[in-house]
C-alpha positions as CSV (number, residue, x, y, z in Angstrom):
1,M,-13.5,-9.6,-7.5
2,I,-13.7,-5.9,-6.9
3,L,-10.7,-5.2,-4.7
4,S,-7.1,-6.9,-4.2
5,V,-5.1,-5.6,-1.3
6,I,-1.5,-6.5,-1.6
7,C,0.5,-6.3,1.7
8,M,4.2,-6.2,1.2
9,A,5.7,-8.2,4.1
10,I,9.2,-8.6,2.8
11,N,11.1,-6.8,5.6
12,K,12.6,-8.4,8.7
13,D,9.9,-7.1,11.1
14,L,6.8,-8.8,12.0
15,Y,4.0,-6.4,11.8
16,V,1.4,-8.5,10.0
17,A,-0.1,-9.9,13.2
18,D,-1.3,-6.4,14.1
19,L,-2.0,-5.2,10.5
20,L,-4.0,-7.9,8.9
21,P,-7.0,-8.0,11.3
22,K,-7.3,-4.2,11.0
23,L,-7.0,-4.4,7.3
24,L,-9.4,-7.2,6.8
25,H,-11.9,-5.2,8.9
26,L,-11.4,-1.9,6.9
27,T,-11.7,-3.5,3.5
28,G,-14.8,-5.2,4.5
29,E,-16.1,-1.8,5.4
30,L,-15.0,-0.3,2.2
31,V,-16.5,-2.8,-0.3
32,G,-19.3,-4.1,1.8
33,E,-20.7,-7.4,0.3
34,Q,-18.5,-7.2,-2.8
35,P,-15.8,-9.8,-3.1
36,C,-12.2,-8.7,-2.1
37,E,-9.0,-10.5,-1.4
38,V,-5.8,-9.7,0.8
39,I,-2.6,-11.0,-0.6
40,V,0.4,-11.0,1.5
41,V,3.7,-11.1,-0.3
42,V,6.3,-12.7,2.1
43,G,10.0,-12.1,1.4
44,Q,13.1,-14.2,2.4
45,G,13.4,-12.6,5.8
46,E,13.8,-14.3,9.1
47,H,10.0,-14.2,10.0
48,R,8.8,-15.8,6.6
49,K,7.2,-18.8,8.3
50,Q,5.3,-16.8,11.1
51,K,4.2,-14.3,8.5
52,T,2.9,-17.0,6.1
53,D,1.1,-18.9,9.2
54,I,-0.5,-15.6,10.5
55,A,-1.8,-14.6,7.0
56,E,-3.0,-17.9,6.2
57,S,-4.8,-18.3,9.5
58,L,-6.8,-15.1,8.7
59,G,-7.8,-16.3,5.2
60,C,-5.2,-14.2,3.4
61,K,-3.6,-15.5,0.2
62,V,0.3,-15.8,0.6
63,I,2.7,-15.2,-2.2
64,Q,6.3,-16.3,-1.5
65,S,8.8,-13.9,-3.3
66,M,11.7,-15.9,-4.0
67,E,13.5,-13.0,-5.9
68,Q,15.4,-10.2,-4.2
69,G,14.0,-6.7,-4.3
70,Y,10.9,-4.8,-3.4
71,G,9.9,-4.1,-7.2
72,R,10.0,-7.8,-8.0
73,A,8.1,-8.9,-5.0
74,L,5.4,-6.2,-5.8
75,K,5.2,-7.4,-9.4
76,A,4.6,-11.0,-8.0
77,G,1.8,-9.6,-5.7
78,L,0.2,-7.7,-8.7
79,A,0.4,-10.7,-10.9
80,A,-1.5,-12.7,-8.4
81,A,-4.2,-10.2,-7.9
82,Q,-7.6,-10.9,-9.4
83,G,-9.4,-7.6,-8.3
84,Q,-10.8,-4.9,-10.6
85,Y,-8.9,-2.4,-8.3
86,C,-5.6,-2.9,-6.4
87,L,-4.4,-1.4,-3.3
88,T,-0.9,-1.9,-2.4
89,L,0.8,-1.2,1.2
90,D,3.7,-2.1,3.3
91,E,3.2,-4.1,6.3
92,D,4.6,-1.3,8.7
93,C,2.1,1.2,7.6
94,N,-0.5,2.9,9.8
95,L,-3.8,2.2,8.4
96,D,-5.9,5.5,8.2
97,S,-9.4,4.5,7.4
98,A,-10.3,8.0,6.3
99,L,-7.4,7.9,3.8
100,L,-8.5,4.4,2.6
101,D,-12.1,5.6,2.1
102,Q,-10.8,8.6,0.1
103,L,-8.8,6.4,-2.2
104,W,-11.6,4.2,-2.7
105,Q,-14.0,7.0,-3.5
106,A,-11.5,8.4,-5.9
107,R,-11.0,4.9,-7.8
108,D,-13.0,5.8,-10.9
109,R,-11.4,9.3,-11.4
110,A,-7.9,8.1,-12.5
111,E,-6.1,4.8,-13.5
112,V,-3.5,5.2,-10.8
113,I,-4.0,7.0,-7.5
114,N,-0.9,7.2,-5.2
115,A,-0.9,8.1,-1.6
116,S,2.2,8.7,0.5
117,R,2.3,9.2,4.2
118,Y,4.5,11.9,5.7
119,L,5.5,12.9,9.3
120,V,3.1,15.9,9.8
121,C,5.5,18.2,11.6
122,E,6.3,21.3,9.7
123,E,9.3,21.8,11.9
124,S,10.9,18.6,10.9
125,P,13.7,18.8,8.2
126,R,12.6,15.3,7.0
127,F,9.0,16.7,6.3
128,L,10.3,19.7,4.7
129,T,12.7,17.8,2.3
130,R,10.0,15.1,1.4
131,S,7.4,17.9,0.7
132,W,9.8,19.8,-1.4
133,F,10.8,16.7,-3.4
134,S,7.2,15.6,-3.7
135,H,6.2,19.0,-5.3
136,I,9.3,18.8,-7.7
137,L,8.5,15.3,-8.8
138,N,4.8,16.1,-9.2
139,C,5.7,18.9,-11.6
140,L,8.2,16.8,-13.5
141,Y,5.9,13.8,-13.9
142,R,3.1,16.1,-14.8
143,A,5.1,17.7,-17.6
144,A,7.1,14.7,-18.7
145,L,3.9,12.5,-19.0
146,S,1.6,15.2,-20.2
147,L,-0.8,14.4,-17.2
148,P,-3.5,17.0,-16.5
149,V,-3.5,16.2,-12.8
150,T,-1.9,17.3,-9.6
151,D,-1.5,15.7,-6.1
152,M,-4.8,15.1,-4.3
153,S,-5.0,16.8,-0.9
154,C,-6.4,14.6,1.7
């Protein structure tokens, strides 16, 4: 198995019906004929049964997260993953095929590649705050972990 995509569906909202068909199409384009899997981690929220039914009807593997918390749910999804590479995302994310392609192309250049989406609006206080904290954390992690890397510009 070349790729495991772990979709975190632990929130109250019901986005998997829109996300999963797009995700399955994009992962098929990324890996071609190589085997991949999509794992949907379902939380204890109100749409649990619907999310499970939708994911299973599309051929996705479903993990029921019985414990509270995003970290524990993510750990359960990663434990179930069988792919050589793992891609994690939230069910409410906007899929950007160009970004997924860039991540896939960079897969052999690092052990961990992280991509975050920001509101691209330089006048937004939220954007400026996130951007500022991102640069600070990048410097701190690079120094504390002795990593010879910086953020990848997409």
